[in-house]
mmCIF file of C-alpha atoms in Angstrom:
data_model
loop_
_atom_site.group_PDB
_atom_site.id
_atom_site.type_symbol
_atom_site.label_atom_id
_atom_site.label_comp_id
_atom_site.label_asym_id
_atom_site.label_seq_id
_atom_site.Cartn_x
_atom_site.Cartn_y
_atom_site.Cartn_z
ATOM 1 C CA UNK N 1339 3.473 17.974 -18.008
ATOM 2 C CA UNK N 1340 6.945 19.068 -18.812
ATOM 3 C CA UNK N 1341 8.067 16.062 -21.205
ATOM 4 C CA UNK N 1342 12.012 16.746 -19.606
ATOM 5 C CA UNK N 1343 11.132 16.433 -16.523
ATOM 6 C CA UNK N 1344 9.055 13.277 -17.124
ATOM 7 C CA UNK N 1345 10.797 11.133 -19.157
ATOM 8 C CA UNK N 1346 13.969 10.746 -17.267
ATOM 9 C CA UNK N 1347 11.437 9.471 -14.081
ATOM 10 C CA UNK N 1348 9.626 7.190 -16.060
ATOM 11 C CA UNK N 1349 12.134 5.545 -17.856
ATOM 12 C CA UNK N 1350 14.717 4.799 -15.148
ATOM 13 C CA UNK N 1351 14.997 1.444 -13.524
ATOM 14 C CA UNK N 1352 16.523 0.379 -10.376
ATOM 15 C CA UNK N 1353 17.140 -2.835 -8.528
ATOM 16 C CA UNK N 1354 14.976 -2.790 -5.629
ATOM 17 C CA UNK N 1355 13.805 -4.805 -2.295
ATOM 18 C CA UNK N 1356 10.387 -4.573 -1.843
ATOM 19 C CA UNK N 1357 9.951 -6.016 1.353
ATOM 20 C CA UNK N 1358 12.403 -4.527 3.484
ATOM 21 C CA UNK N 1359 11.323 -4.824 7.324
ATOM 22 C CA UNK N 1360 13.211 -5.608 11.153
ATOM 23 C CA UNK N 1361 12.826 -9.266 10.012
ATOM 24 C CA UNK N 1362 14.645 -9.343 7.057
ATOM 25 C CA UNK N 1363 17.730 -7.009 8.255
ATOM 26 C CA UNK N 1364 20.570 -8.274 10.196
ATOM 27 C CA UNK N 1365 22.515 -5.846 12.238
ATOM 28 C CA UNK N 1366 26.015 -6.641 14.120
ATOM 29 C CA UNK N 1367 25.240 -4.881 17.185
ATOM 30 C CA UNK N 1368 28.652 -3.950 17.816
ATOM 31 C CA UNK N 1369 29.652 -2.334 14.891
ATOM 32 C CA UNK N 1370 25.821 -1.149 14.415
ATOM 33 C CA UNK N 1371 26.839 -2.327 10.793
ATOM 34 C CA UNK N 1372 24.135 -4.247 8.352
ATOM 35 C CA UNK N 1373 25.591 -7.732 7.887
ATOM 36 C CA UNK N 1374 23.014 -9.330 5.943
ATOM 37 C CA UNK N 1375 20.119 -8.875 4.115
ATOM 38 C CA UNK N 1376 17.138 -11.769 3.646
ATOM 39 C CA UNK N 1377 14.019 -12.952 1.735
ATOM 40 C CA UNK N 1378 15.092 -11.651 -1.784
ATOM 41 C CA UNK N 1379 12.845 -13.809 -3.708
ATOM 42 C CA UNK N 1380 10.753 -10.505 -4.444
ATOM 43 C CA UNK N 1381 13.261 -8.045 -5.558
ATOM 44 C CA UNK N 1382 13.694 -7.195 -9.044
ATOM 45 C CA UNK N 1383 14.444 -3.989 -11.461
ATOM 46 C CA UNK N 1384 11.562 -2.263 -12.247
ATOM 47 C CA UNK N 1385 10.869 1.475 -12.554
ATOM 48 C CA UNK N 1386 10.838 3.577 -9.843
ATOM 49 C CA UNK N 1387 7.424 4.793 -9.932
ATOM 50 C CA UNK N 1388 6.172 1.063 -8.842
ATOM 51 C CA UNK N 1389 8.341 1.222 -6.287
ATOM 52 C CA UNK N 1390 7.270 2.385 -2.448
ATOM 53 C CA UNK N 1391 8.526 5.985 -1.901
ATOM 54 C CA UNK N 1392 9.210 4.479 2.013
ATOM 55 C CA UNK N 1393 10.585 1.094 2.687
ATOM 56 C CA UNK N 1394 8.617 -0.935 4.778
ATOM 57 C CA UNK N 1395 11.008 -0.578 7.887
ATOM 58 C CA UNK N 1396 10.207 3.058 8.235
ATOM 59 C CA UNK N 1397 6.542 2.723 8.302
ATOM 60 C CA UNK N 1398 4.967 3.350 11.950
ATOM 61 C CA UNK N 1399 5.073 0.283 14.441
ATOM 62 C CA UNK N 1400 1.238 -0.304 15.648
ATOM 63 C CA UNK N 1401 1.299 -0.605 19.210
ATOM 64 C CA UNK N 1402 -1.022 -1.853 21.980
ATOM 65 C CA UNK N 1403 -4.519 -0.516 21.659
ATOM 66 C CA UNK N 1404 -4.393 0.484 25.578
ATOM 67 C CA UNK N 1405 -1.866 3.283 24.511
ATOM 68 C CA UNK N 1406 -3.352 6.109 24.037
ATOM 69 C CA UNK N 1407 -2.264 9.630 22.006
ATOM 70 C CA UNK N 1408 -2.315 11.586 25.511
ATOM 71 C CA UNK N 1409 0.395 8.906 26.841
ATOM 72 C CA UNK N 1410 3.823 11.055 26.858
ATOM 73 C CA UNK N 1411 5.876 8.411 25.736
ATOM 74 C CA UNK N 1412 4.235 7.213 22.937
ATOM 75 C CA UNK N 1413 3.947 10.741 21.309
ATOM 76 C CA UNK N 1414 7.511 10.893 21.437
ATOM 77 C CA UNK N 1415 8.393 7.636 19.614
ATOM 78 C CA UNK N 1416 5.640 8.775 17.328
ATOM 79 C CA UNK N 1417 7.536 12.426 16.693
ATOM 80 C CA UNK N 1418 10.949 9.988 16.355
ATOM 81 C CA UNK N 1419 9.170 8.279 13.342
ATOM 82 C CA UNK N 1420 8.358 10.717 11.659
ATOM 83 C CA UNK N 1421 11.804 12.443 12.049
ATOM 84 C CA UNK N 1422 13.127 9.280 10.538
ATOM 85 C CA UNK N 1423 10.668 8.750 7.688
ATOM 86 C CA UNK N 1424 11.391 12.715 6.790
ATOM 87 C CA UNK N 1425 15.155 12.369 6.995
ATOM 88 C CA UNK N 1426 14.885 9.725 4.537
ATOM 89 C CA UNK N 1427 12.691 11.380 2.154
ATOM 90 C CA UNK N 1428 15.217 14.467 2.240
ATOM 91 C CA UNK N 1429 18.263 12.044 1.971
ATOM 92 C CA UNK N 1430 16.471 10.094 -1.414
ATOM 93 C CA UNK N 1431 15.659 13.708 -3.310
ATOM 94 C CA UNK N 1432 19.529 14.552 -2.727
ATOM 95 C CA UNK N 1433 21.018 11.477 -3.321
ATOM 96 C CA UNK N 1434 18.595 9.671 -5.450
ATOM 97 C CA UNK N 1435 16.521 12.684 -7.793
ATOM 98 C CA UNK N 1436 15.461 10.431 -10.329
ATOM 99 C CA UNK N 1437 13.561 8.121 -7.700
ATOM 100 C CA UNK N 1438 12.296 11.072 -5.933
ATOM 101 C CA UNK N 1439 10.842 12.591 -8.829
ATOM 102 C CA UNK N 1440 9.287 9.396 -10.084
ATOM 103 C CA UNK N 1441 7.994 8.844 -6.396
ATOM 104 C CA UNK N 1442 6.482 12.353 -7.382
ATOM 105 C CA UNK N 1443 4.921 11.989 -10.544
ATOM 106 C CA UNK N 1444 0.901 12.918 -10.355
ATOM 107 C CA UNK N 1445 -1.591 10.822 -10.346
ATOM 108 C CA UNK N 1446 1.140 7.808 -9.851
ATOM 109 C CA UNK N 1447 -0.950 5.951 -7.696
ATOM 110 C CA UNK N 1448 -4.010 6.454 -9.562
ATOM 111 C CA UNK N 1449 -1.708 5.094 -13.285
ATOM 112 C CA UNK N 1450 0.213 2.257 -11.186
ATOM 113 C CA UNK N 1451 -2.944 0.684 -9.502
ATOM 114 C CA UNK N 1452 -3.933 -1.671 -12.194
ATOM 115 C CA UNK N 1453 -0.356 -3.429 -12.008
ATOM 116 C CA UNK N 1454 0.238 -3.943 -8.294
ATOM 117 C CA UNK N 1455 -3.206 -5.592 -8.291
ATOM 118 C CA UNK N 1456 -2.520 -8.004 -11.503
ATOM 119 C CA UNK N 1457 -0.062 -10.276 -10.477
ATOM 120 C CA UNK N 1458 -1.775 -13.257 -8.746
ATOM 121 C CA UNK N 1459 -5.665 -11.582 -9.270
ATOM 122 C CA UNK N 1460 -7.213 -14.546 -11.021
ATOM 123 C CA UNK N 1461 -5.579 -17.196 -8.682
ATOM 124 C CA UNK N 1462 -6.873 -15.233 -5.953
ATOM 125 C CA UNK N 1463 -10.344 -14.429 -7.155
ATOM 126 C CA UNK N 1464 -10.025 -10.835 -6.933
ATOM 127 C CA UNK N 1465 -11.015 -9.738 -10.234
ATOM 128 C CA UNK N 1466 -13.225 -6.896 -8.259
ATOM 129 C CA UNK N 1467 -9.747 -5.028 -7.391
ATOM 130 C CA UNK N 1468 -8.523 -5.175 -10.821
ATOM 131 C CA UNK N 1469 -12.061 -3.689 -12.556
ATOM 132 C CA UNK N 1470 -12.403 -0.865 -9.445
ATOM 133 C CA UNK N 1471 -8.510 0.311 -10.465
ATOM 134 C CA UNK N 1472 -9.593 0.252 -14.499
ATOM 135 C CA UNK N 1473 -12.655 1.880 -14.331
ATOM 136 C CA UNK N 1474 -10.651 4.719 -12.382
ATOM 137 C CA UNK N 1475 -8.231 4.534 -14.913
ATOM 138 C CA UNK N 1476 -11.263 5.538 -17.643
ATOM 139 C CA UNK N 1477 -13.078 8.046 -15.473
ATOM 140 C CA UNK N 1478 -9.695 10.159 -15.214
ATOM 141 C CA UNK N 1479 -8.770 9.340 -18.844
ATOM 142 C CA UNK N 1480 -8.328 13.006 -19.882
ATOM 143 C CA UNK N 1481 -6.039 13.625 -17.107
ATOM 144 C CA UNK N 1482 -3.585 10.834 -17.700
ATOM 145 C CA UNK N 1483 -3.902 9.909 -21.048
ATOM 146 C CA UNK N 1484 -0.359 10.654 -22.774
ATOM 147 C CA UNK N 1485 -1.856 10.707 -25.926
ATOM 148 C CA UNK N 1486 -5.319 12.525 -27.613
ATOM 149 C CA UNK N 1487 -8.071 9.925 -28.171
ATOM 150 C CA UNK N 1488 -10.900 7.797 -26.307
ATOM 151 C CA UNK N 1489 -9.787 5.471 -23.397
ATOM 152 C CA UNK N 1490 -9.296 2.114 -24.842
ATOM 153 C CA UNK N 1491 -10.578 0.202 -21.705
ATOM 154 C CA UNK N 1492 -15.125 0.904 -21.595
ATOM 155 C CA UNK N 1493 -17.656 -0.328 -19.138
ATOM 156 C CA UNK N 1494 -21.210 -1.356 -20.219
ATOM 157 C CA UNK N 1495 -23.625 0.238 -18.195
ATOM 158 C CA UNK N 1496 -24.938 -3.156 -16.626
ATOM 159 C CA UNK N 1497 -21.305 -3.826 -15.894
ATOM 160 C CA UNK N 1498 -20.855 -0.938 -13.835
ATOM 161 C CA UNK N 1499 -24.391 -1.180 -12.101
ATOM 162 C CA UNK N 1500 -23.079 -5.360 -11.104
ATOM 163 C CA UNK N 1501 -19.531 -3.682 -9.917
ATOM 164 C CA UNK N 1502 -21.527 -1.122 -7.749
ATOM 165 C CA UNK N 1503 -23.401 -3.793 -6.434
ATOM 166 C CA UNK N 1504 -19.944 -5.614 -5.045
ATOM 167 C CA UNK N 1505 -18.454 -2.539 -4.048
ATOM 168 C CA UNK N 1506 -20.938 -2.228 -1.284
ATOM 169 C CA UNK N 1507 -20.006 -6.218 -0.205
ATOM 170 C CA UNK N 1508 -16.145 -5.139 0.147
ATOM 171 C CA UNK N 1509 -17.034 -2.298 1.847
ATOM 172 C CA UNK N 1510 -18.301 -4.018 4.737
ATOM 173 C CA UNK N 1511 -15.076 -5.880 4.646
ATOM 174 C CA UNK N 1512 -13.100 -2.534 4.320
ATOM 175 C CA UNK N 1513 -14.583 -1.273 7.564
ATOM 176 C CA UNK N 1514 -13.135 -4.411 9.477
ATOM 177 C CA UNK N 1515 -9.844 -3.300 8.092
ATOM 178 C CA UNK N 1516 -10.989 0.326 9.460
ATOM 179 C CA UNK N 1517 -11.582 -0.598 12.775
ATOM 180 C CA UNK N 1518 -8.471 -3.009 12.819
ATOM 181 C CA UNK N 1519 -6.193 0.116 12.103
ATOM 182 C CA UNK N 1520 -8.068 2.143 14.385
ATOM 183 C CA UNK N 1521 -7.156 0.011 17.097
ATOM 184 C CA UNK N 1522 -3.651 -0.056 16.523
ATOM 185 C CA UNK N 1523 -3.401 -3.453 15.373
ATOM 186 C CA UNK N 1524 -3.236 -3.118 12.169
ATOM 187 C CA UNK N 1525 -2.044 -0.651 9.000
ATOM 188 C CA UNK N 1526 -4.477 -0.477 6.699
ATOM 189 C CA UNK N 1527 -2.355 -2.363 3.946
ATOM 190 C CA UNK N 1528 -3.375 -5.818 6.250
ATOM 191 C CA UNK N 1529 0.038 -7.027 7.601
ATOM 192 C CA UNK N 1530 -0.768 -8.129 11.084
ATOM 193 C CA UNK N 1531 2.698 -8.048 12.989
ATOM 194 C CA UNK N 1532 3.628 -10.953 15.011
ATOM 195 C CA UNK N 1533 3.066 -8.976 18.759
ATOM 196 C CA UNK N 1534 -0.259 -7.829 17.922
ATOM 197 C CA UNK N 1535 -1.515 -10.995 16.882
ATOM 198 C CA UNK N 1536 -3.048 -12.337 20.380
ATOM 199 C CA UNK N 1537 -5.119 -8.751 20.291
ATOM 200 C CA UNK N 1538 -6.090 -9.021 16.252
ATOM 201 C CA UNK N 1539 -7.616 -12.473 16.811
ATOM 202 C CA UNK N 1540 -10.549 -12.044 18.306
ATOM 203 C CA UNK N 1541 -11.738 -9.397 17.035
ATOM 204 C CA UNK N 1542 -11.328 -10.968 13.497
ATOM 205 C CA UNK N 1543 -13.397 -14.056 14.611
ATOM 206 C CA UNK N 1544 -15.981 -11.857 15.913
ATOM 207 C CA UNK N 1545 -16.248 -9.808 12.506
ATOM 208 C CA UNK N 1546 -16.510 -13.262 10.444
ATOM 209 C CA UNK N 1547 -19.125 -14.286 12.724
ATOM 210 C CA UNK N 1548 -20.925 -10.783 12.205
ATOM 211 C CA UNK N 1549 -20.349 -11.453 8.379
ATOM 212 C CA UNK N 1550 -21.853 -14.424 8.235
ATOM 213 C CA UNK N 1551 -24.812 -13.885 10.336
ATOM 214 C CA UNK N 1552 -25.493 -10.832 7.827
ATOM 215 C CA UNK N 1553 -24.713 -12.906 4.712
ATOM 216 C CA UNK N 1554 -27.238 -16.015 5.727
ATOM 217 C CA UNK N 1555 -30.157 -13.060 6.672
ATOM 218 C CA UNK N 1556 -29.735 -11.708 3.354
ATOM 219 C CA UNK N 1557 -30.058 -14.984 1.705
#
């Protein structure tokens, strides 16, 4: 990788809001201005390559799981999305280069993993999310390490063999998520909007259910 090109992306910081959503944006609907802005508790400055190349906002609205891709309307507020997402993504590389090129940077997703899953993993018990992004990390050493020598992070054997065996427990749990988002009630990130939530219910409860029926024959 072209050190030039690279350093000025990694190293630059920016103030950012990391939840940015219909919610917390208030618009004067006269003026179509923005007159406030909410729920900054999150936002910090941090480099740009931990930050999402798409705020919130512009991510697609999941609709009602009756509409389907053949229904005229909906393939045109689909199209209008996507219009919108692009024209931001051309507006940031004009106005904003060194956030589009760290937004760019390979295998950023792959490098950054490890730290969006930290914060809050032991309080939460999910220590399995944190291992699953290391051991990536040292599989793809050689492709990301910036400089020669072994990965400093190793798996024993028997640790690997115990993480395989949870991987196939989450996975189960993954496919709820699957069919969720498949329904349209759902993005795969989890965030169950406020509309959907009669719809989402459920089906949740009937996938615990399922879960624990499967859990108590295996035991």
């Amino acid at each position: 990788m072209d050190k030039e090109k690279e350093e000025p992306a990694l190293s630059w910081t920016s103030f950012s809001h990391p939840d940015l959503h219909l919610d917390s944006i208030f618009v004067d609907p006269g003026t179509r201005r923005i007159t406030r802005i909410i729920d900054w508790q999150s936002a910090s400055v941090f480099e740009a390559y931990f930050q999402h190349c798409i705020p919130r906002i512009l991510a697609p609205v999941w609709r009602n799981s009756s509409e389907t891709e053949s229904d005229i309307s909906t393939q045109r507020h689909q199209a209008k999305e996507r219009e919108i997402a692009s024209h931001y993504q051309r507006f940031s590389k004009l106005n904003n280069p060194n956030r589009w090129a760290a937004s760019k940077l390979p295998l950023r997703s792959l490098t950054t993993e490890p730290t969006s899953v930290l914060c809050g993993a032991s309080d939460k018990d999910d220590v399995y999310s944190l291992q699953t992004a290391l051991i990536h990390i040292a599989v793809r050493w050689d492709e990301i390490g910036s400089k020669p020598g072994p990965c400093p992070i190793r798996f024993l054997e028997r640790e690997l063999e115990f993480h395989s065996n949870e991987m196939d427990l989450v996975q189960g749990l993954a496919n709820v998520l699957h069919e969720l988002h498949d329904k349209g009630l759902i993005p795969l990130g989890g965030m169950l909007y406020r509309e959907n939530y009669e719809r989402a219910a459920p089906i949740n409860k009937e996938h615990i259910e399922e879960f624990v029926n499967t859990m108590e024959t295996e035991e």
